[in-house]
Amino acid sequence: MIATRRMNDVAIDAVGRSARVGAGAIWSEVVEKAAKAGLAPLNGSNPSVGVSGYTLGGGLSPTLGRSHGYAADHVRSLDVVTADGELRHVNAESEPDLFWALRGGKGNFAVVTALEFDLFPVSRLYGGGIYFPGERTADVLRVWADWHPSTPETMVTSIAVMRMPSMPEVPEPVRGKFLVSVRIAYNGTTADGERMVEPLRAVAPAVLDTVRDMPYTEVASIHSEPTEPVPYYERGIMLREFPAQAQDKLIELVGPDAETTLVIAELRALGGAWDRESAVPNAVATRGLPYSLLGVSAGPLSQEQQLKRSVAELLDGMKPWQGDRRFVNNLAPDEAADAAAIYGPERYERLASIKKTYDPANMFRLNHNVIPAA
Ligand SMILES: Cc1cc2nc3c(=O)[nH]c(=O)nc-3n(C[C@H](O)[C@H](O)[C@H](O)COP(=O)(O)OP(=O)(O)OC[C@H]3O[C@@H](n4cnc5c(N)ncnc54)[C@H](O)[C@@H]3O)c2cc1C
C-alpha cells in the first residue's frame, strides 16, 4: 500500500494552461485552484476522487469530456517510479511507449508521483440535475434517449435511476427517495442551454431541478454524490447501442416495478471527442462505445453478497447490448476481469509487450493485471 495523500501540491500555469499536481491531489483541490485562473480540468463527477487513479484509468469527465475527450488524452507528462526503482520523467518524447501505456493502463506500469495536464478556459457552465419521481422512469428515459443524440458536443448528459438510502452521508434533497435524474453540463450560454433542456423539463413535474448557470467551482453539485466515505459496491460495462429493446430492459430491471436493491443505475451518453483518438495516442480502450452503464449498491460488508448480486442483475440483464471492451475506472477491484477482454486483443498485446520492458517480474499486479508478454 502506497499512501500519496500528502503529495497533494497543485501548481497552475495560467499562461501555459496546465496543472502540475502531486500523486495524492484530489479533484476539488485542482478545480478550486484552476478556477482562480479562469481555467478548468477534465475532472470527474466527485470532488474527492483522486486525480491519479482517475486519469490513469482514462478519466471520463461528465462536464467537459464530450467536447475534449478523456482526461488521459490531455496529460502532458508524468513523473513515475518504475519497477526497477528508477524515477523517470515520461512524456511523448522521452519514453513514448510507457507514456502510451500509462494513460489508460492504470496501475500496471509504474507508481506515478506527479502529473502535468491541460486545463481549459471554462469558468462557468449551465448545469445541474433534474430529478423526477422514480415512477416516471419510463417516460424520462425514452425522452432522454431520443433527445441526447441531437445535442452538440458541448452538452454532456447522463441519466440515473436512484433508490437513495436514508444514510446521513446522502445529500438531503435525494436522501431516502426513489428518483430518476437527468444530469446536464452544457458549456454554452444559459439561453441556449435552457432552450435545449426544455423537452426534458416537459416530461413530468420535477421533484427538484438544480440546472442553472453556475461557476465551474460548483460542478460537484451536478451529480451531488457523497464526499464522505460510504460502504458501497460498484462496477460497470459499456454498451455498444441503446435501442428501444434495451430501454425496455433497463426499465424492467430498475424501473418502478423492479425488485432491486440497487442504489444507482447510471447511464452516461458518450460519443464526440471521447471517440476520437487523442493527439498523442494512448491505451484508453473504450473509444467508439457510445454508453457507459454503472450499477452502484450500498450497505455494510455483512451484505456483500446481496450488494454484488444487485449490480450483477443489472449488468447481466443488459449483456445483449454490451460493448466488447471495458472502462477501467468502472471495474470493481475484486472483479475477475480478464485484462485482454478489457482492452481488446491488439491493445492488450502492446500493453503486455511494454509491461515486459518496464515490469518484467509483474511487480504491479494487484490490479486488472496486464501480464508481461512471454
Ligand atoms: C463517487 C465516485 C465517482 C466517480 N466518478 C468518476 C467519473 O466521473 N469518471 C471516471 O472516469 N471515474 C470516476 N470514478 C472512478 C475513479 O476514477 C476510480 O475509482 C479511480 O480509481 C479513483 O482513483 P483514486 O486515485 O481516487 O483511487 P485509489 O484507490 O487511490 O487508486 C485506485 C487505483 O488507481 C491506481 N493508482 C492510483 N494512484 C496511482 C499512482 N499514483 N500511481 C499509479 N497507480 C495509481 C492504482 O491501481 C490504484 O489501485 C468515480 C469513483 C467514485 C468513488
Coordinates of C-alpha atoms and ligand atoms in Angstrom, one line a residue:
M1 CA 0.0 0.0 0.0
I2 CA 1.5 3.3 -1.0
A3 CA -0.3 6.4 0.5
T4 CA 0.1 9.5 -1.5
R5 CA -2.4 11.7 0.3
R6 CA 0.2 14.2 1.5
M7 CA 1.7 14.6 -2.0
N8 CA -1.1 17.0 -2.9
D9 CA 0.7 20.1 -4.3
V10 CA -1.3 21.8 -7.1
A11 CA 0.5 24.3 -9.3
I12 CA -1.4 26.1 -12.0
D13 CA 0.3 27.6 -15.0
A14 CA -2.3 30.2 -16.1
V15 CA -0.4 31.2 -19.3
G16 CA 0.5 27.7 -20.4
R17 CA -3.0 26.5 -19.4
S18 CA -1.8 23.5 -17.4
A19 CA -1.7 22.0 -13.9
R20 CA 1.1 20.1 -12.3
V21 CA -0.1 18.1 -9.3
G22 CA 1.3 15.6 -6.8
A23 CA 0.1 12.0 -6.9
G24 CA -2.2 12.5 -3.9
A25 CA -4.2 15.5 -5.2
I26 CA -8.0 15.2 -5.4
W27 CA -10.2 16.9 -8.0
S28 CA -11.7 19.5 -5.6
E29 CA -8.2 20.9 -5.0
V30 CA -7.5 21.2 -8.7
V31 CA -10.9 22.7 -9.6
E32 CA -10.6 25.3 -6.9
K33 CA -7.1 26.5 -7.9
A34 CA -7.6 26.3 -11.6
A35 CA -10.8 28.4 -11.3
K36 CA -8.7 31.3 -9.8
A37 CA -7.1 31.5 -13.3
G38 CA -10.4 31.1 -15.1
L39 CA -9.5 27.5 -16.1
A40 CA -11.0 24.1 -15.6
P41 CA -9.6 20.5 -15.7
L42 CA -11.4 17.4 -17.1
N43 CA -12.4 16.3 -13.6
G44 CA -14.8 13.6 -12.7
S45 CA -18.2 13.7 -11.0
N46 CA -17.0 13.5 -7.5
P47 CA -14.7 16.2 -5.9
S48 CA -13.0 13.7 -3.6
V49 CA -11.8 11.3 -6.3
G50 CA -8.0 11.2 -6.8
V51 CA -6.5 12.8 -9.9
S52 CA -4.0 9.9 -10.3
G53 CA -6.2 6.8 -10.4
Y54 CA -8.9 8.7 -12.4
T55 CA -6.5 9.9 -15.1
L56 CA -4.5 6.7 -15.4
G57 CA -7.8 4.8 -15.9
G58 CA -8.8 7.2 -18.7
G59 CA -10.9 9.8 -16.8
L60 CA -14.4 10.3 -18.1
S61 CA -15.4 13.9 -17.3
P62 CA -19.1 14.4 -17.0
T63 CA -18.7 18.1 -17.6
L64 CA -16.3 18.7 -20.5
G65 CA -15.4 15.2 -21.7
R66 CA -17.7 15.0 -24.8
S67 CA -16.0 18.1 -26.4
H68 CA -12.5 17.4 -25.1
G69 CA -12.1 13.7 -24.7
Y70 CA -10.6 11.6 -21.9
A71 CA -8.5 13.2 -19.1
A72 CA -5.8 10.8 -20.2
D73 CA -5.8 12.4 -23.7
H74 CA -4.6 15.7 -22.1
V75 CA -1.7 14.5 -20.0
R76 CA 1.5 16.3 -20.9
S77 CA 3.9 14.4 -18.7
L78 CA 4.1 12.0 -15.8
D79 CA 6.8 11.6 -13.1
V80 CA 6.9 7.9 -12.2
V81 CA 8.9 5.3 -10.4
T82 CA 9.1 2.1 -12.4
A83 CA 9.5 -1.4 -11.0
D84 CA 13.3 -1.1 -11.3
G85 CA 13.3 1.8 -8.8
E86 CA 14.1 4.4 -11.5
L87 CA 12.5 7.8 -11.3
R88 CA 11.5 8.8 -14.8
H89 CA 10.0 11.8 -16.4
V90 CA 7.7 10.4 -19.0
N91 CA 6.2 12.2 -22.0
A92 CA 5.6 11.7 -25.7
E93 CA 9.3 12.3 -26.5
S94 CA 11.2 10.8 -23.6
E95 CA 9.5 7.4 -23.1
P96 CA 6.8 7.1 -25.8
D97 CA 5.8 3.5 -25.2
L98 CA 5.5 3.9 -21.4
F99 CA 3.6 7.2 -21.9
W100 CA 1.1 5.4 -24.2
A101 CA 0.6 2.6 -21.7
L102 CA 0.3 4.6 -18.5
R103 CA -2.6 6.7 -19.9
G104 CA -5.3 4.0 -19.8
G105 CA -3.2 1.1 -18.4
K106 CA -3.8 2.5 -14.9
G107 CA -1.7 1.0 -12.1
N108 CA 0.0 -1.6 -14.2
F109 CA 3.2 0.2 -15.2
A110 CA 4.7 2.4 -12.5
V111 CA 3.9 4.5 -9.4
V112 CA 3.1 8.0 -10.5
T113 CA 4.5 10.7 -8.3
A114 CA 3.3 13.8 -10.3
L115 CA 1.1 14.6 -13.3
E116 CA 1.1 17.5 -15.7
F117 CA -2.1 18.1 -17.8
D118 CA -4.0 20.6 -19.8
L119 CA -6.6 23.0 -18.4
F120 CA -9.3 24.7 -20.4
P121 CA -10.7 28.2 -20.4
V122 CA -14.0 27.4 -18.8
S123 CA -15.2 29.3 -15.7
R124 CA -19.0 28.6 -15.8
L125 CA -21.5 26.1 -17.1
Y126 CA -25.2 25.7 -17.5
G127 CA -25.7 22.5 -15.5
G128 CA -27.3 20.5 -12.7
G129 CA -29.8 17.7 -12.2
I130 CA -33.5 17.4 -13.0
Y131 CA -35.0 14.9 -10.6
F132 CA -38.3 13.3 -11.4
P133 CA -40.3 10.8 -9.4
G134 CA -39.0 7.2 -10.0
E135 CA -42.5 6.2 -11.1
R136 CA -41.8 8.3 -14.3
T137 CA -38.6 6.4 -15.2
A138 CA -40.0 5.0 -18.5
D139 CA -41.2 8.4 -19.8
V140 CA -38.0 10.2 -18.7
L141 CA -35.7 7.5 -20.1
R142 CA -37.4 7.4 -23.5
V143 CA -37.4 11.2 -24.0
W144 CA -33.7 11.4 -22.8
A145 CA -32.7 8.6 -25.2
D146 CA -34.3 10.3 -28.2
W147 CA -33.0 13.7 -27.1
H148 CA -29.3 13.5 -26.3
P149 CA -28.0 12.3 -29.7
S150 CA -29.1 15.6 -31.4
T151 CA -27.4 17.8 -28.8
P152 CA -24.0 19.4 -29.5
E153 CA -20.7 18.0 -28.1
T154 CA -20.7 20.9 -25.6
M155 CA -23.7 19.2 -23.9
V156 CA -22.8 16.3 -21.6
T157 CA -25.6 14.3 -20.1
S158 CA -26.4 11.1 -18.1
I159 CA -29.5 9.6 -16.6
A160 CA -29.6 7.8 -13.2
V161 CA -32.3 5.8 -11.6
M162 CA -31.8 6.2 -7.8
R163 CA -33.1 4.5 -4.8
M164 CA -31.2 6.6 -2.3
P165 CA -30.8 5.1 1.2
S166 CA -31.6 7.2 4.2
M167 CA -28.0 7.5 5.3
P168 CA -26.8 10.8 6.7
E169 CA -24.0 10.8 4.1
V170 CA -26.5 11.1 1.3
P171 CA -27.3 14.8 0.5
E172 CA -30.7 16.0 1.7
P173 CA -32.7 16.6 -1.4
V174 CA -32.3 13.0 -2.6
R175 CA -32.0 11.1 0.8
G176 CA -34.4 8.2 1.1
K177 CA -36.1 8.9 -2.3
F178 CA -36.8 6.9 -5.4
L179 CA -36.0 9.2 -8.3
V180 CA -34.9 9.3 -11.9
S181 CA -32.4 12.1 -12.5
V182 CA -31.1 13.6 -15.7
R183 CA -27.7 15.3 -15.4
I184 CA -26.8 18.2 -17.6
A185 CA -23.5 20.0 -18.1
Y186 CA -23.6 22.5 -21.0
N187 CA -20.6 24.6 -21.9
G188 CA -22.6 27.3 -23.7
T189 CA -24.9 30.2 -23.0
T190 CA -27.7 29.9 -20.4
A191 CA -30.3 30.9 -23.0
D192 CA -29.2 28.1 -25.4
G193 CA -29.0 25.6 -22.5
E194 CA -32.5 26.5 -21.3
R195 CA -33.9 26.0 -24.8
M196 CA -32.1 22.7 -25.2
V197 CA -33.3 21.3 -21.9
E198 CA -36.9 22.3 -22.5
P199 CA -38.1 18.9 -23.8
L200 CA -36.7 17.2 -20.7
R201 CA -38.4 19.6 -18.3
A202 CA -41.7 19.0 -20.2
V203 CA -41.7 15.2 -19.5
A204 CA -43.1 15.5 -16.0
P205 CA -43.1 17.9 -13.0
A206 CA -39.7 17.7 -11.4
V207 CA -39.2 16.9 -7.7
L208 CA -36.1 19.1 -7.8
D209 CA -34.4 21.0 -10.6
T210 CA -30.9 22.3 -10.0
V211 CA -30.0 23.1 -13.6
R212 CA -28.7 26.7 -13.6
D213 CA -25.9 28.9 -14.6
M214 CA -23.1 28.0 -12.2
P215 CA -19.5 28.8 -11.6
Y216 CA -17.3 25.9 -12.5
T217 CA -16.4 25.5 -8.8
E218 CA -19.9 24.2 -8.2
V219 CA -19.7 21.3 -10.7
A220 CA -19.8 18.7 -8.0
S221 CA -23.4 19.7 -7.4
I222 CA -24.4 18.2 -10.8
H223 CA -24.1 14.6 -9.6
S224 CA -24.4 15.6 -5.9
E225 CA -22.6 12.5 -4.7
P226 CA -21.5 11.8 -1.1
T227 CA -18.0 13.0 -0.4
E228 CA -17.6 11.2 2.9
P229 CA -16.7 7.5 2.9
V230 CA -19.7 5.2 2.3
P231 CA -19.6 1.4 2.1
Y232 CA -20.6 0.6 -1.5
Y233 CA -20.0 -1.7 -4.4
E234 CA -20.0 -0.7 -8.0
R235 CA -19.0 -1.8 -11.4
G236 CA -20.0 -1.1 -15.0
I237 CA -19.9 -2.1 -18.6
M238 CA -20.0 -0.2 -21.9
L239 CA -23.0 -0.5 -24.2
R240 CA -22.5 -0.6 -27.9
E241 CA -26.0 0.7 -28.5
F242 CA -29.2 1.6 -26.6
P243 CA -32.2 0.7 -28.8
A244 CA -35.8 0.5 -27.7
Q245 CA -35.5 -3.1 -26.5
A246 CA -32.5 -2.1 -24.3
Q247 CA -34.6 0.8 -22.9
D248 CA -37.4 -1.6 -22.1
K249 CA -35.0 -4.0 -20.4
L250 CA -33.4 -1.2 -18.3
I251 CA -36.9 -0.1 -17.2
E252 CA -37.8 -3.7 -16.3
L253 CA -34.5 -4.0 -14.3
V254 CA -34.6 -0.7 -12.4
G255 CA -37.9 1.0 -13.0
P256 CA -40.8 1.2 -10.5
D257 CA -41.8 -2.4 -10.9
A258 CA -38.3 -3.8 -10.4
E259 CA -37.4 -5.7 -7.3
T260 CA -33.9 -4.4 -6.9
T261 CA -31.8 -3.1 -4.1
L262 CA -29.6 -1.2 -6.4
V263 CA -28.9 2.4 -5.2
I264 CA -28.0 3.8 -8.6
A265 CA -28.1 2.7 -12.2
E266 CA -26.3 5.3 -14.2
L267 CA -26.1 5.6 -18.0
R268 CA -23.7 8.2 -19.4
A269 CA -24.1 9.1 -23.1
L270 CA -20.6 9.4 -24.7
G271 CA -19.5 10.0 -28.3
G272 CA -18.0 13.2 -29.6
A273 CA -14.3 13.7 -28.6
W274 CA -14.5 10.5 -26.5
D275 CA -14.5 8.6 -29.8
R276 CA -11.5 10.4 -31.4
E277 CA -8.0 9.2 -30.8
S278 CA -6.0 11.7 -28.8
A279 CA -3.4 13.9 -30.4
V280 CA -0.8 11.7 -28.7
P281 CA -2.4 8.2 -28.8
N282 CA -2.8 6.3 -25.6
A283 CA -4.1 3.0 -24.2
V284 CA -7.7 4.1 -23.4
A285 CA -9.8 1.2 -24.8
T286 CA -13.4 2.5 -25.0
R287 CA -13.4 4.8 -28.0
G288 CA -16.4 4.2 -30.2
L289 CA -18.6 2.7 -27.5
P290 CA -21.5 5.2 -27.0
Y291 CA -22.7 4.5 -23.4
S292 CA -21.2 3.7 -20.1
L293 CA -23.6 1.8 -17.7
L294 CA -22.7 1.7 -14.0
G295 CA -24.5 -0.1 -11.1
V296 CA -24.0 1.0 -7.5
S297 CA -25.2 -0.7 -4.4
A298 CA -24.5 0.5 -0.8
G299 CA -24.6 -1.2 2.6
P300 CA -22.3 -2.8 5.2
L301 CA -19.8 -5.5 4.4
S302 CA -22.2 -8.1 6.0
Q303 CA -24.4 -7.6 3.0
E304 CA -21.6 -8.1 0.5
Q305 CA -23.3 -10.9 -1.4
Q306 CA -26.5 -9.0 -1.8
L307 CA -24.7 -5.8 -2.9
K308 CA -22.8 -7.8 -5.6
R309 CA -26.0 -9.6 -6.7
S310 CA -28.0 -6.4 -7.3
V311 CA -25.2 -5.0 -9.5
A312 CA -24.8 -8.3 -11.3
E313 CA -28.6 -8.5 -12.1
L314 CA -28.4 -5.1 -13.8
L315 CA -25.2 -5.8 -15.8
D316 CA -26.2 -9.4 -16.8
G317 CA -29.6 -8.1 -17.9
M318 CA -28.0 -5.6 -20.2
K319 CA -25.5 -8.0 -21.6
P320 CA -27.2 -8.3 -25.0
W321 CA -26.1 -4.7 -25.7
Q322 CA -22.7 -4.9 -24.0
G323 CA -19.7 -3.5 -25.9
D324 CA -16.6 -5.6 -26.5
R325 CA -14.3 -3.6 -24.2
R326 CA -14.5 -2.2 -20.6
F327 CA -13.7 1.1 -19.0
V328 CA -11.0 0.5 -16.4
N329 CA -12.3 3.1 -13.9
N330 CA -15.6 1.3 -13.7
L331 CA -14.2 -2.1 -12.8
A332 CA -14.7 -3.5 -9.3
P333 CA -11.3 -4.2 -7.6
D334 CA -12.3 -7.8 -6.9
E335 CA -13.8 -8.4 -10.3
A336 CA -12.2 -11.4 -12.0
A337 CA -12.0 -9.4 -15.3
D338 CA -9.7 -10.6 -17.9
A339 CA -7.4 -7.7 -18.9
A340 CA -7.3 -8.9 -22.6
A341 CA -11.1 -8.6 -22.7
I342 CA -11.0 -5.1 -21.1
Y343 CA -8.5 -3.7 -23.7
G344 CA -9.3 -5.8 -26.8
P345 CA -6.6 -8.1 -28.2
E346 CA -4.4 -5.7 -30.2
R347 CA -4.1 -3.1 -27.5
Y348 CA -3.6 -5.8 -24.9
E349 CA -0.7 -7.3 -26.9
R350 CA 1.0 -3.9 -27.0
L351 CA 0.4 -3.3 -23.3
A352 CA 1.8 -6.8 -22.5
S353 CA 4.9 -6.1 -24.5
I354 CA 5.5 -2.7 -22.8
K355 CA 4.9 -4.4 -19.4
K356 CA 7.7 -6.9 -20.3
T357 CA 10.1 -4.0 -20.8
Y358 CA 9.2 -2.0 -17.7
D359 CA 7.8 -4.5 -15.2
P360 CA 9.0 -8.0 -16.4
A361 CA 8.5 -9.6 -12.9
N362 CA 5.0 -8.2 -12.7
M363 CA 5.5 -6.2 -9.5
F364 CA 2.4 -4.1 -10.2
R365 CA -0.1 -6.9 -10.3
L366 CA -2.7 -6.1 -7.7
N367 CA -4.9 -4.6 -10.4
H368 CA -6.7 -5.7 -13.5
N369 CA -3.4 -7.2 -14.5
V370 CA -1.6 -6.9 -17.8
I371 CA 0.7 -9.9 -17.7
P372 CA 4.2 -9.3 -19.2
A373 CA 4.5 -10.8 -22.7
A374 CA 6.3 -14.1 -22.9
Ligands
LIG1 C1 -18.0 8.6 -6.2 C2 -17.2 8.3 -7.4 C3 -17.4 9.0 -8.6 C4 -16.5 8.7 -9.7 N1 -16.7 9.4 -10.9 C5 -15.9 9.1 -11.9 C6 -16.0 9.8 -13.1 O1 -16.8 10.7 -13.2 N2 -15.2 9.5 -14.2 C7 -14.3 8.5 -14.1 O2 -13.5 8.3 -15.0 N3 -14.1 7.8 -12.9 C8 -14.9 8.1 -11.9 N4 -14.8 7.4 -10.7 C9 -13.9 6.2 -10.7 C10 -12.5 6.6 -10.3 O3 -11.9 7.3 -11.4 C11 -11.7 5.4 -9.9 O4 -12.3 4.9 -8.7 C12 -10.2 5.7 -9.7 O5 -9.5 4.5 -9.5 C13 -10.0 6.6 -8.5 O6 -8.7 6.9 -8.3 P1 -8.1 7.3 -6.9 O7 -6.7 7.7 -7.1 O8 -9.0 8.2 -6.2 O9 -8.2 5.9 -6.1 P2 -7.1 4.9 -5.4 O10 -8.0 3.9 -4.7 O11 -6.1 5.7 -4.7 O12 -6.4 4.3 -6.7 C14 -7.1 3.3 -7.4 C15 -6.1 2.6 -8.3 O13 -5.6 3.5 -9.2 C16 -4.2 3.3 -9.4 N5 -3.4 4.4 -8.9 C17 -3.9 5.4 -8.1 N6 -2.9 6.3 -7.9 C18 -1.8 5.9 -8.5 C19 -0.4 6.3 -8.7 N7 0.0 7.4 -8.0 N8 0.4 5.6 -9.5 C20 0.0 4.5 -10.1 N9 -1.3 4.0 -10.0 C21 -2.1 4.7 -9.2 C22 -3.8 2.0 -8.7 O14 -4.0 0.9 -9.5 C23 -4.9 2.1 -7.6 O15 -5.1 0.8 -7.0 C24 -15.6 7.7 -9.6 C25 -15.4 7.0 -8.4 C26 -16.2 7.3 -7.3 C27 -15.9 6.6 -6.0

